[in-house]
Amino acid sequence: MPGNLARRILVSATLGATVATFCLAEPQSINVIGIDGASIRVDGRLDDAAWTAATALTLTQQSPHPGAPSPYTTTLRVVADRSNLYFGFTCTDPEPDRIAIHTMQRDGDMEGDDSVAIVLDTFGDGRTAYLFRVNAAGARADGLIADRNLSLDWDGVWDARVERTEGWSAEIVVPATTLRFASNSTWGFNAERYVARERQTLRWSGISLDARLSDLHRAGHLAGIDRLQQGLGLSSNLNMIARNDVNFTNDRRTLTTKPGLDIGYNATPQLGAVLTFNTDFAETEVDTRQINLTRFPLFFPEKRSFFLEGSNQYQFGGANLTSDFIPFYSRRIGLFDEETVPLHGGAKVIGRTGKWGIAALDVQTGSGARAHAANLFSGRLTYDLNDHLRLGAIATNGNPDGIHDNRLAGVDVLWSTSTFHGGKNLSAGGWLVASGGDDHGPGRRSGWGAEVDYPNDLWDVSASVFDFGQALDPALGFLPRPGTRKYLLNTVYAPRTNDEEHAWIRQNFYELFLGRYDDRHGNPESWRMFMTPFNVESHSGVHVEWNYVPQFERIDVPFEVANGVNIKPGKYRFARGRVEAQSSPNAAFQVGSSVWCGDFYDGRLTETEAFVNWTQRAGRLRLELETENDFGHVSGGRFVQRLAQFKAIVALTPNLIASSYTQYDSESRDVGVNNRLRWTIHPNAELFVVWNRGWKHPLSDDDRFLTPLSDQFVVKFRWIVRR
């Protein structure tokens, strides 16, 4: 035992010294090799002559043992012509038959897949970036990074191919016209490989356990990109749609065809504008349904392509603000009281000039059953005072109902670093907003917030306070609880296990989350304490967790928790517990379940959630089943809430995907099916075929037939031309 202890101490000291060297050294840098006159055929093989002139970068293990040797040797080469950036990965694997694949779908779940990724901080600001990821089947995922937060909803125009060898290789091509960038400066750049069965990450820059791929302060430098040109900066996105709609409740049938057009112009590689006409989002995947047992509205992410381009520049406030308050929530545009409102046209400006970041959007909507035509505007400005401090302002104008007037203005400041106390992450920020208009109640129309965040591997701690005036009304934003002040303290202690007795455990998580809402008089409206006495993850990704959650709710007016079941006014103190377990995401079969039980206001509630996923070995067929069943009783009555979701995904190639998504919830008693075919003919041309069908579950159990509600069949062709 003393020998083992000494050996562990020696290994820990060696790794610690290695990590410290990487953390404190100057950021790595690479010059892009130009290939003017040469050509690269993107087929995943890296056998073109142009690759031989490029420097091979070697990736280093980042997790679970930073700096330690790895059998998964990974090299990366970067070259460029005047129109494209090319990235070539070579990934060796001593057991290539164990390479994991679970999806071929665009932006599919790659948590259990072998994959490679690159991050491009094209403005070099250390705050915003593009991410491109490819798995070992050639499936692509892309997204936008804003202040270490990643969203995969954005889809860019790029391509990738893979080839299986003694391991696998990948070629990625990113056109210059897909990016907004500063051509005369050095970009932030990072690259990563993930080996799923070992849950091992290798990275080019930033190998500390405290570093995430989205941590742009730890990225290396990419130079020599001044050769990239965006041509004339002109682009057009032509959409042709044919749609057949059937409403079975009134037997109304409509057949429509509609062209749509987006015209873009980049005044500089950094700054561009887009005009849109007859905008339609028929190809967008439907929202995932949720059961709501609270008295507040649910948050749904934006999925529509026009609003996602440049959306990371609208990031406001700090990491903890999230869905407590969003000054500009683009889903308010074109959607009103669950009704789709037509978008006649709009204009958008996105990009940077020098240290200034600019985002502006102006849209004209049409009228609907409950909304009048409206002009809606949002704008965002940021200024980088230095590498750590960013100042910002935001403004919105207009009300989606087209009747009332509304406006909002705000400022924010965010300071962040990754070198605190020898290489730790730390950020601090604050914000202030105020709204105005003719549709507001009594009270203060302003709000403010401040937070400190220390997001690191061993300790992840944050504290924040947010104050929302009673009459603060962001008509183009999202604010579920006006008239409150929120206090939040989150603490996670996550030691990694070196104990031989518990060698199967990779990391423990001990969590304590404290949240409290006070009303405008300072009296508690609700509080919640989320504790995690036991939470472990194994080396293979198995996750087991137990939580204990005491909480308090003050109900001033009754609210309906389920159809016909009300929670009465009063003060309620109750406690709930949860047990959760999930299998490894690397397995072909993935299963998981969580059970909440305990008191619920003046009664009891048991919530059960479960999922089962199965993927065919090559990733061509994936089946997903999720269920939620809630059984509750309170003084206002008994209720049962059910939610079932089933998804089947069939892939002939990563460019030809068919999916079927079926959902049912007992609250609406609707069964909805979203069938979707996406054929990427070319990175610039795509065909979508969508069939949506809805049924109503009968109120009487004696009637076992579903009543059809609606049927929609859509064909959409999208063609992008850039010059």
XYZ file of C-alpha atoms in Angstrom:
723
model
C 0.000 0.000 0.000
C 2.784 2.562 0.766
C 4.247 1.813 -2.676
C 0.886 2.387 -4.335
C 0.423 5.617 -2.414
C 3.874 6.841 -3.384
C 3.236 5.944 -7.005
C -0.079 7.831 -7.015
C 1.598 10.863 -5.432
C 4.346 10.780 -8.062
C 1.871 10.455 -10.931
C -0.308 13.258 -9.519
C 2.703 15.528 -9.102
C 3.913 14.812 -12.647
C 0.476 15.454 -14.164
C 0.070 18.563 -12.036
C 3.354 19.954 -13.264
C 2.412 19.155 -16.865
C -0.963 20.857 -16.525
C 0.603 23.895 -14.884
C 3.082 24.154 -17.760
C 0.274 24.096 -20.332
C -1.868 26.521 -18.341
C 0.822 29.157 -17.800
C 2.564 28.894 -21.176
C 1.889 31.335 -23.981
C -1.110 30.346 -26.126
C -0.226 28.044 -29.005
C -0.195 29.487 -32.494
C -0.360 28.147 -36.056
C -0.060 29.741 -39.459
C -2.515 28.608 -42.099
C -0.791 27.196 -45.171
C -1.990 28.652 -48.450
C -2.789 26.268 -51.307
C -3.318 28.652 -54.206
C -3.244 26.625 -57.388
C -3.709 23.345 -55.531
C -7.001 21.658 -54.769
C -8.531 19.488 -52.073
C -11.229 16.951 -52.721
C -13.205 16.648 -49.502
C -13.589 12.870 -49.140
C -12.116 12.233 -45.682
C -8.869 10.638 -46.939
C -6.269 13.436 -46.566
C -4.378 12.069 -49.587
C -4.287 15.307 -51.580
C -0.838 16.759 -52.138
C -1.894 20.041 -50.508
C -1.995 18.382 -47.080
C 1.708 17.450 -47.164
C 2.843 21.073 -46.874
C 0.743 21.728 -43.770
C 2.130 21.468 -40.254
C 0.692 18.559 -38.276
C -0.605 19.691 -34.894
C -0.734 17.017 -32.195
C -3.618 17.046 -29.737
C -2.950 16.403 -26.039
C -5.132 14.593 -23.522
C -7.280 17.098 -21.631
C -9.584 14.744 -19.714
C -9.566 12.710 -17.557
C -5.766 13.053 -17.106
C -4.497 16.363 -18.519
C -1.173 16.037 -20.286
C -0.913 12.257 -19.849
C 0.050 10.033 -22.818
C -2.826 8.640 -24.864
C -3.023 5.692 -27.280
C -5.433 7.767 -29.397
C -2.864 9.797 -31.312
C -4.578 12.701 -33.088
C -3.095 15.141 -35.579
C -4.659 18.126 -37.301
C -3.660 20.077 -40.390
C -5.079 23.434 -41.524
C -4.848 24.862 -45.040
C -6.741 27.544 -46.943
C -7.346 28.863 -50.413
C -8.978 32.208 -51.103
C -12.500 30.916 -50.562
C -12.324 28.128 -47.980
C -10.687 26.884 -44.819
C -9.841 23.166 -44.711
C -9.225 21.093 -41.584
C -7.886 17.542 -41.722
C -7.939 15.203 -38.703
C -6.107 11.872 -38.474
C -7.334 9.826 -35.504
C -5.562 6.563 -34.692
C -7.321 3.942 -32.582
C -5.810 0.675 -31.267
C -9.280 -0.920 -31.398
C -11.065 0.632 -34.416
C -13.958 -1.835 -34.137
C -14.969 -0.089 -30.896
C -15.370 3.359 -32.455
C -18.825 4.523 -31.364
C -21.536 5.970 -33.620
C -25.087 6.799 -32.512
C -26.347 9.316 -35.040
C -26.049 10.562 -38.604
C -28.505 13.402 -38.005
C -27.539 17.056 -38.368
C -27.078 18.458 -34.840
C -27.862 15.020 -33.400
C -26.884 13.915 -29.902
C -23.158 13.059 -30.140
C -22.509 12.602 -26.429
C -21.792 8.893 -26.954
C -20.014 9.262 -30.317
C -16.381 9.474 -31.349
C -16.039 12.940 -32.830
C -13.731 15.827 -33.670
C -14.488 19.536 -33.409
C -13.046 22.945 -34.175
C -13.806 26.363 -32.708
C -13.236 29.569 -34.674
C -13.204 32.870 -32.780
C -13.261 34.823 -36.028
C -13.330 38.248 -34.374
C -10.529 37.368 -31.947
C -12.575 38.870 -29.125
C -12.450 35.856 -26.796
C -16.247 35.939 -26.394
C -18.064 34.819 -29.559
C -17.218 31.965 -31.904
C -18.420 29.264 -34.286
C -18.250 25.547 -33.462
C -18.157 22.747 -36.041
C -18.249 19.062 -34.977
C -18.135 15.838 -37.015
C -18.599 12.309 -35.703
C -17.043 9.120 -37.060
C -20.054 8.573 -39.362
C -19.744 12.021 -40.972
C -22.701 13.566 -39.129
C -22.318 17.301 -38.643
C -23.200 19.585 -35.765
C -22.612 23.328 -35.638
C -23.409 26.120 -33.264
C -22.642 29.554 -31.878
C -20.691 30.362 -28.710
C -21.333 33.430 -26.578
C -19.407 33.902 -23.311
C -18.735 30.135 -22.917
C -22.397 29.270 -23.637
C -22.988 27.045 -26.680
C -26.174 26.786 -28.754
C -26.442 24.150 -31.511
C -29.573 25.624 -33.105
C -27.667 27.596 -35.781
C -26.994 25.806 -39.101
C -24.193 27.086 -41.305
C -23.166 26.204 -44.864
C -20.157 23.849 -44.678
C -19.248 20.266 -45.448
C -17.322 17.307 -44.039
C -16.437 13.727 -44.958
C -14.892 10.873 -42.956
C -12.959 7.719 -43.826
C -12.372 4.636 -41.676
C -8.699 3.591 -41.508
C -6.649 2.300 -38.557
C -8.964 4.531 -36.679
C -10.597 7.263 -38.770
C -9.915 10.534 -40.520
C -12.026 13.576 -41.295
C -11.887 16.506 -43.692
C -13.858 19.679 -42.955
C -14.344 22.600 -45.340
C -15.758 25.913 -44.114
C -16.416 28.534 -46.827
C -15.342 32.068 -46.018
C -18.845 33.224 -46.932
C -20.259 31.210 -44.001
C -18.278 33.260 -41.498
C -18.159 36.821 -40.348
C -14.558 37.603 -39.512
C -11.759 40.082 -39.105
C -9.461 39.279 -42.028
C -6.517 41.386 -40.870
C -6.164 39.915 -37.382
C -5.392 36.636 -35.665
C -8.341 34.396 -34.901
C -8.893 32.410 -31.757
C -8.761 28.708 -32.600
C -9.062 25.356 -30.885
C -9.526 21.714 -31.872
C -10.743 18.663 -29.986
C -11.190 14.911 -30.318
C -13.520 12.871 -28.132
C -13.127 9.102 -27.649
C -16.534 7.984 -26.445
C -15.837 4.578 -24.881
C -13.081 6.060 -22.695
C -14.797 9.432 -22.280
C -11.389 10.823 -23.124
C -10.911 14.299 -24.593
C -7.828 15.422 -26.494
C -7.340 19.088 -27.276
C -4.900 21.386 -29.002
C -5.043 24.315 -26.586
C -6.343 24.627 -23.019
C -5.881 21.177 -21.489
C -6.713 22.102 -17.913
C -9.717 20.295 -16.397
C -11.136 23.770 -15.791
C -11.179 24.472 -19.550
C -14.109 23.773 -21.842
C -13.927 23.862 -25.615
C -16.220 26.894 -25.536
C -13.761 28.709 -23.231
C -12.327 31.104 -25.793
C -9.844 32.686 -23.389
C -7.904 29.412 -23.496
C -7.954 29.044 -27.280
C -4.809 29.174 -29.386
C -4.112 31.514 -32.278
C -4.809 30.992 -35.983
C -2.773 33.312 -38.221
C -2.434 33.670 -41.959
C -6.152 33.895 -42.630
C -5.766 37.256 -44.386
C -5.839 35.338 -47.683
C -9.533 34.521 -47.159
C -11.888 36.609 -49.275
C -15.662 36.842 -49.311
C -15.852 38.010 -52.930
C -18.442 40.679 -53.606
C -20.152 39.934 -50.308
C -23.489 39.257 -52.012
C -25.737 36.321 -51.131
C -29.247 35.163 -51.913
C -31.307 32.485 -50.232
C -34.231 31.482 -52.435
C -37.028 29.418 -50.873
C -39.850 27.790 -52.825
C -42.703 26.313 -50.787
C -45.764 24.295 -51.702
C -48.156 23.627 -48.827
C -51.420 21.738 -48.438
C -53.339 22.382 -45.182
C -56.432 20.580 -43.966
C -58.444 21.636 -40.906
C -60.800 18.783 -40.057
C -62.773 20.757 -37.447
C -64.242 23.095 -40.082
C -63.447 20.980 -43.154
C -61.300 23.751 -44.612
C -58.626 22.857 -47.174
C -56.042 25.213 -48.660
C -53.288 24.721 -51.211
C -50.710 27.482 -51.418
C -47.377 28.103 -53.083
C -45.104 30.875 -51.936
C -41.616 32.032 -52.864
C -39.373 33.479 -50.185
C -36.132 35.363 -50.560
C -33.273 36.480 -48.323
C -30.778 38.912 -49.846
C -27.528 39.589 -48.019
C -24.650 42.012 -48.434
C -21.446 42.142 -46.429
C -20.108 45.669 -46.348
C -16.964 44.173 -44.779
C -16.059 40.562 -43.875
C -17.069 41.518 -40.330
C -20.331 43.344 -40.913
C -23.287 42.383 -43.087
C -26.983 42.990 -43.667
C -29.834 40.695 -44.724
C -33.249 41.512 -46.191
C -35.955 38.858 -45.977
C -39.277 38.620 -47.827
C -42.149 36.159 -47.305
C -40.180 34.386 -44.595
C -41.409 30.864 -43.844
C -40.140 28.251 -41.377
C -42.126 25.194 -42.450
C -39.044 22.947 -42.259
C -38.340 23.727 -38.584
C -38.718 20.763 -36.249
C -41.650 21.036 -33.839
C -41.140 22.012 -30.204
C -40.629 19.316 -27.610
C -43.725 19.281 -25.399
C -43.371 19.789 -21.649
C -45.601 19.224 -18.634
C -46.041 22.391 -16.594
C -46.990 21.964 -12.921
C -46.065 25.551 -12.033
C -47.958 28.818 -12.320
C -45.384 30.298 -14.720
C -44.902 30.014 -18.498
C -42.408 27.536 -19.917
C -39.367 28.502 -21.963
C -38.865 27.100 -25.483
C -35.671 27.689 -27.506
C -35.560 29.451 -30.849
C -35.163 27.069 -33.815
C -35.875 29.277 -36.839
C -32.846 29.850 -39.054
C -33.339 33.551 -39.852
C -33.348 34.517 -36.169
C -30.463 32.210 -35.241
C -27.880 33.825 -37.512
C -25.860 36.088 -35.216
C -28.047 35.306 -32.195
C -24.965 34.905 -29.981
C -24.428 38.665 -30.253
C -27.694 39.207 -28.353
C -26.296 37.478 -25.248
C -27.186 39.815 -22.365
C -26.101 39.729 -18.741
C -24.179 36.797 -17.298
C -24.360 33.018 -17.250
C -26.954 32.788 -14.454
C -29.577 35.057 -16.011
C -30.710 32.409 -18.561
C -34.513 32.105 -18.726
C -35.208 34.243 -15.639
C -35.128 37.226 -17.961
C -34.361 37.585 -21.678
C -34.682 41.206 -22.929
C -35.025 40.050 -26.555
C -36.705 36.672 -27.097
C -37.029 36.199 -30.851
C -39.870 33.657 -30.503
C -42.142 36.638 -29.758
C -41.855 37.457 -33.464
C -44.184 35.452 -35.695
C -45.807 33.589 -32.786
C -48.632 35.069 -30.704
C -50.785 33.132 -28.229
C -49.681 29.849 -29.865
C -50.784 31.179 -33.272
C -48.371 31.523 -36.186
C -48.388 35.094 -37.506
C -47.104 35.737 -41.062
C -43.774 37.523 -41.519
C -44.011 39.802 -44.547
C -40.413 40.941 -44.449
C -37.564 42.230 -42.377
C -33.999 43.465 -42.251
C -31.079 42.452 -40.080
C -27.577 43.800 -39.498
C -25.051 41.529 -37.771
C -21.313 41.776 -37.167
C -18.509 43.872 -35.794
C -16.455 46.894 -36.640
C -13.314 47.294 -34.591
C -14.133 46.804 -30.926
C -17.845 47.346 -31.549
C -20.330 44.500 -31.901
C -23.548 45.322 -33.759
C -26.859 43.452 -34.036
C -30.105 44.988 -35.249
C -33.366 43.438 -36.443
C -36.523 45.035 -37.844
C -39.467 42.839 -38.902
C -42.931 43.551 -40.260
C -45.533 40.965 -39.255
C -49.006 40.470 -40.660
C -52.276 40.095 -38.810
C -53.722 36.917 -37.349
C -56.800 35.827 -35.454
C -55.705 37.637 -32.283
C -52.839 39.859 -33.417
C -52.746 42.933 -35.624
C -49.937 43.773 -38.039
C -46.896 45.105 -36.204
C -43.423 46.493 -36.777
C -40.942 45.008 -34.308
C -37.367 46.140 -33.669
C -34.464 44.955 -31.542
C -30.894 46.230 -31.366
C -27.746 45.315 -29.469
C -24.376 47.112 -29.168
C -21.252 45.895 -27.382
C -17.864 47.473 -26.857
C -14.738 45.593 -25.770
C -12.903 47.927 -23.433
C -10.089 45.356 -23.163
C -9.572 41.587 -23.349
C -11.561 41.043 -20.155
C -14.199 43.790 -19.989
C -17.192 44.161 -22.297
C -19.830 46.900 -22.142
C -23.199 46.475 -23.829
C -26.579 48.032 -24.539
C -29.864 46.612 -25.813
C -33.143 48.110 -27.025
C -36.460 46.776 -28.338
C -39.514 48.523 -29.726
C -42.955 47.202 -30.601
C -45.560 44.814 -29.252
C -46.364 41.495 -30.992
C -50.102 42.085 -30.472
C -49.910 45.024 -32.914
C -52.207 47.062 -30.676
C -50.184 48.363 -27.746
C -46.948 50.306 -27.631
C -43.900 48.851 -25.884
C -40.222 49.642 -25.640
C -37.278 48.495 -23.540
C -33.711 49.684 -23.056
C -30.875 48.252 -21.009
C -27.136 48.227 -20.381
C -24.847 45.471 -19.135
C -21.203 44.903 -18.229
C -19.281 41.621 -18.066
C -15.722 41.004 -16.884
C -14.165 37.564 -17.292
C -10.796 35.855 -17.055
C -9.303 32.368 -17.221
C -6.096 33.237 -15.376
C -7.483 33.868 -11.898
C -5.356 32.324 -9.144
C -3.050 30.502 -11.563
C -5.466 29.460 -14.284
C -9.007 29.461 -12.885
C -12.145 30.853 -14.516
C -13.858 33.849 -12.944
C -16.439 36.306 -14.210
C -18.518 39.114 -12.762
C -21.187 41.269 -14.301
C -24.253 43.401 -13.893
C -27.148 44.814 -15.888
C -29.904 47.424 -15.737
C -33.077 47.655 -17.878
C -36.259 49.720 -18.043
C -39.426 49.402 -20.120
C -42.137 51.779 -21.223
C -45.375 51.781 -23.166
C -49.115 52.081 -22.799
C -49.877 48.553 -21.566
C -48.483 48.218 -18.057
C -49.748 48.075 -14.520
C -48.712 50.082 -11.489
C -45.251 49.819 -10.041
C -41.621 50.155 -11.036
C -40.787 49.550 -14.692
C -37.075 48.826 -14.217
C -34.934 45.852 -13.280
C -31.314 45.126 -12.409
C -29.013 42.236 -11.652
C -25.492 41.342 -10.539
C -23.598 38.072 -10.387
C -20.234 36.443 -9.726
C -19.366 33.109 -11.343
C -16.455 30.758 -10.574
C -17.017 27.828 -13.013
C -14.198 25.341 -12.519
C -13.747 21.580 -12.316
C -13.320 21.004 -8.580
C -15.407 23.951 -7.390
C -18.191 25.514 -9.456
C -19.671 28.381 -7.454
C -21.887 31.275 -8.450
C -23.943 33.896 -6.668
C -26.411 36.365 -8.138
C -29.251 38.701 -7.323
C -31.903 39.843 -9.817
C -34.573 42.476 -9.245
C -37.596 42.737 -11.558
C -39.986 45.661 -11.185
C -43.684 44.929 -10.949
C -44.401 46.894 -14.139
C -41.298 45.765 -16.049
C -42.810 44.591 -19.335
C -40.507 43.244 -22.084
C -43.107 42.601 -24.787
C -40.341 41.300 -27.075
C -38.643 39.462 -24.224
C -39.250 36.726 -21.688
C -39.942 37.499 -18.009
C -41.981 34.861 -16.139
C -41.912 36.492 -12.667
C -42.118 40.320 -12.666
C -42.393 42.079 -9.325
C -39.862 39.844 -7.590
C -36.272 39.860 -6.370
C -34.337 36.604 -6.805
C -31.334 35.486 -4.760
C -29.337 32.550 -6.078
C -26.350 30.638 -4.696
C -25.063 27.570 -6.547
C -22.244 25.433 -5.179
C -20.824 22.248 -6.699
C -17.868 20.371 -5.193
C -16.758 17.714 -7.706
C -13.716 15.705 -6.602
C -12.270 13.092 -8.939
C -11.587 9.663 -7.493
C -8.074 8.190 -7.210
C -9.069 5.660 -4.558
C -8.479 2.079 -5.743
C -11.438 0.898 -3.660
C -13.737 3.106 -5.747
C -11.819 2.904 -9.013
C -15.049 2.610 -11.050
C -16.009 6.175 -10.090
C -14.569 8.976 -12.178
C -16.095 11.953 -10.373
C -18.381 12.750 -7.444
C -20.675 15.779 -7.373
C -21.870 17.330 -4.117
C -24.343 20.083 -4.948
C -26.181 22.763 -3.033
C -28.430 25.199 -4.908
C -30.290 27.886 -2.969
C -32.876 30.043 -4.685
C -35.317 32.533 -3.198
C -37.897 34.940 -4.640
C -39.157 37.873 -2.574
C -42.089 40.085 -3.514
C -41.826 43.840 -3.900
C -42.250 44.279 -0.136
C -39.367 41.945 0.697
C -41.568 39.065 1.857
C -40.693 35.558 0.641
C -42.791 34.408 -2.294
C -40.959 31.127 -2.778
C -37.668 29.444 -1.952
C -36.051 26.156 -2.905
C -33.023 24.251 -1.609
C -31.661 21.577 -3.955
C -29.219 19.211 -2.242
C -27.250 16.311 -3.696
C -25.799 14.037 -1.024
C -24.937 11.406 -3.649
C -24.101 11.913 -7.318
C -21.478 9.841 -9.141
C -20.347 9.279 -12.714
C -18.398 6.198 -13.729
C -15.586 6.070 -16.276
C -18.026 4.650 -18.833
C -20.587 7.430 -18.213
C -23.027 5.617 -15.913
C -24.720 8.235 -13.742
C -26.486 7.689 -10.400
C -27.891 10.532 -8.292
C -30.054 11.207 -5.235
C -31.520 14.624 -4.356
C -33.421 16.124 -1.443
C -35.375 19.326 -2.102
C -37.237 21.254 0.620
C -39.140 24.278 -0.639
C -41.696 26.960 0.152
C -44.445 28.511 -1.995
C -46.799 31.357 -1.157
C -49.871 31.349 -3.360
C -51.796 34.633 -3.396
C -54.356 33.697 -6.048
C -55.469 30.177 -7.004
C -53.910 28.595 -10.061
C -54.828 25.538 -12.086
C -52.133 22.876 -11.783
C -54.079 20.491 -14.041
C -57.430 20.525 -15.800
C -60.063 21.237 -13.127
C -57.581 20.970 -10.232
C -56.670 24.189 -8.419
C -54.066 25.061 -5.811
C -55.712 27.241 -3.163
C -54.153 30.439 -1.792
C -51.936 29.881 1.226
C -48.410 29.245 2.452
C -46.985 25.798 1.726
C -43.823 24.164 3.021
C -43.020 20.761 1.636
C -40.084 18.541 0.681
C -39.456 16.288 -2.282
C -36.807 13.739 -3.210
C -35.461 12.311 -6.444
C -33.578 9.176 -7.464
C -32.045 9.193 -10.943
C -29.954 6.694 -12.906
C -28.699 6.610 -16.499
C -26.640 4.082 -18.429
C -23.553 4.888 -20.474
C -24.237 7.058 -23.551
C -21.657 4.939 -25.390
C -23.846 1.791 -25.380
C -26.136 0.782 -28.246
C -29.005 0.610 -25.736
C -29.267 3.662 -23.491
C -31.732 3.676 -20.616
C -32.460 6.078 -17.818
C -35.099 6.899 -15.248
C -35.822 9.395 -12.510
C -38.483 9.308 -9.820
C -39.610 12.344 -7.840
C -41.803 11.745 -4.795
C -42.926 13.538 -1.661
C -45.243 16.314 -0.619
C -46.708 18.791 -3.095
C -48.432 21.881 -1.656
C -51.131 20.377 0.618
C -50.995 16.929 -0.992
C -48.642 14.436 -2.620
C -47.059 14.077 -6.056
C -45.091 11.284 -7.705
C -43.339 12.050 -10.990
C -41.673 9.333 -13.065
C -39.601 9.913 -16.177
C -37.927 7.228 -18.279
C -36.199 6.913 -21.623
C -34.957 4.086 -23.814
C -32.778 4.751 -26.871
C -31.393 2.239 -29.339
C -29.006 2.850 -32.202
C -28.003 0.469 -34.968
C -24.209 0.030 -35.011
C -23.550 2.198 -38.072
C -25.932 4.911 -36.828
C -28.369 4.499 -39.728
C -31.349 3.735 -37.506
C -32.050 5.329 -34.123
C -35.151 4.877 -31.976
C -35.945 7.056 -28.958
C -38.779 6.641 -26.467
C -39.427 9.018 -23.546
C -42.297 9.003 -21.087
C -43.393 11.079 -18.113
C -46.210 10.165 -15.746
C -47.259 12.428 -12.859
C -49.711 11.220 -10.203
C -50.863 13.887 -7.765
C -53.552 14.743 -5.311
C -54.158 18.019 -3.502
C -57.131 19.422 -1.649
C -58.451 20.680 -4.991
C -58.625 17.172 -6.432
C -56.627 14.391 -8.031
C -54.832 14.542 -11.352
C -52.758 12.433 -13.688
C -50.498 14.048 -16.286
C -48.915 11.948 -19.025
C -46.422 12.743 -21.741
C -45.103 10.296 -24.331
C -42.614 11.011 -27.106
C -41.281 8.628 -29.739
C -38.733 9.449 -32.415
C -37.490 7.257 -35.258
C -34.581 8.456 -37.382
C -33.458 6.709 -40.557
C -30.285 7.834 -42.318
C -29.102 6.631 -45.705
C -26.211 9.096 -45.463
C -25.520 12.124 -43.232
C -27.031 14.180 -46.079
C -30.269 12.205 -46.443
C -32.205 11.889 -43.191
C -35.818 10.919 -42.536
C -37.341 11.296 -39.076
C -40.715 10.806 -37.434
C -41.505 12.475 -34.116
C -44.723 11.521 -32.302
C -45.890 13.295 -29.139
C -48.886 12.949 -26.843
C -49.752 14.796 -23.655
C -52.836 14.284 -21.509
C -53.284 18.021 -20.867
C -54.136 18.857 -24.481
C -55.152 15.260 -25.334
C -53.524 15.858 -28.718
C -51.459 13.350 -30.646
C -49.056 15.063 -33.017
C -46.752 13.527 -35.606
C -43.988 15.477 -37.325
C -42.523 13.539 -40.282
C -39.537 15.196 -41.877
C -37.211 14.395 -44.775
C -34.069 16.510 -45.144
C -31.927 16.010 -48.238
C -28.770 18.091 -48.398
C -28.167 17.903 -52.137
C -25.209 20.247 -51.774
C -24.126 22.441 -48.862
C -25.857 25.300 -50.716
C -29.021 23.403 -51.685
C -31.487 21.491 -49.519
C -34.884 19.867 -50.002
C -37.329 19.433 -47.121
C -40.486 17.330 -47.198
C -42.623 17.704 -44.061
C -45.866 15.972 -43.137
C -47.592 17.027 -39.913
C -50.696 15.262 -38.642
C -52.721 15.927 -35.493
C -55.432 13.953 -33.688
C -57.538 14.553 -30.593
C -57.824 11.816 -27.991
C -61.504 11.298 -27.099
C -62.758 12.357 -23.679
C -64.646 9.100 -23.321
C -62.613 5.954 -22.779
C -65.389 4.046 -24.553
C -64.439 5.738 -27.812
C -61.062 4.293 -28.730
C -60.680 6.090 -32.056
C -58.622 9.262 -32.436
C -60.392 12.222 -34.030
C -58.310 13.891 -36.780
C -57.666 17.597 -36.187
C -55.287 18.792 -38.884
C -53.076 17.653 -41.696
C -50.246 19.566 -43.323
C -47.972 18.546 -46.178
C -45.102 20.858 -47.141
C -42.355 20.706 -49.746
C -39.622 23.319 -49.443
C -36.539 23.828 -51.596
C -33.768 26.136 -50.420
C -30.957 27.331 -52.670
C -28.169 29.618 -51.486
C -25.955 31.548 -53.904
C -22.989 33.595 -52.698
C -20.647 35.772 -54.719
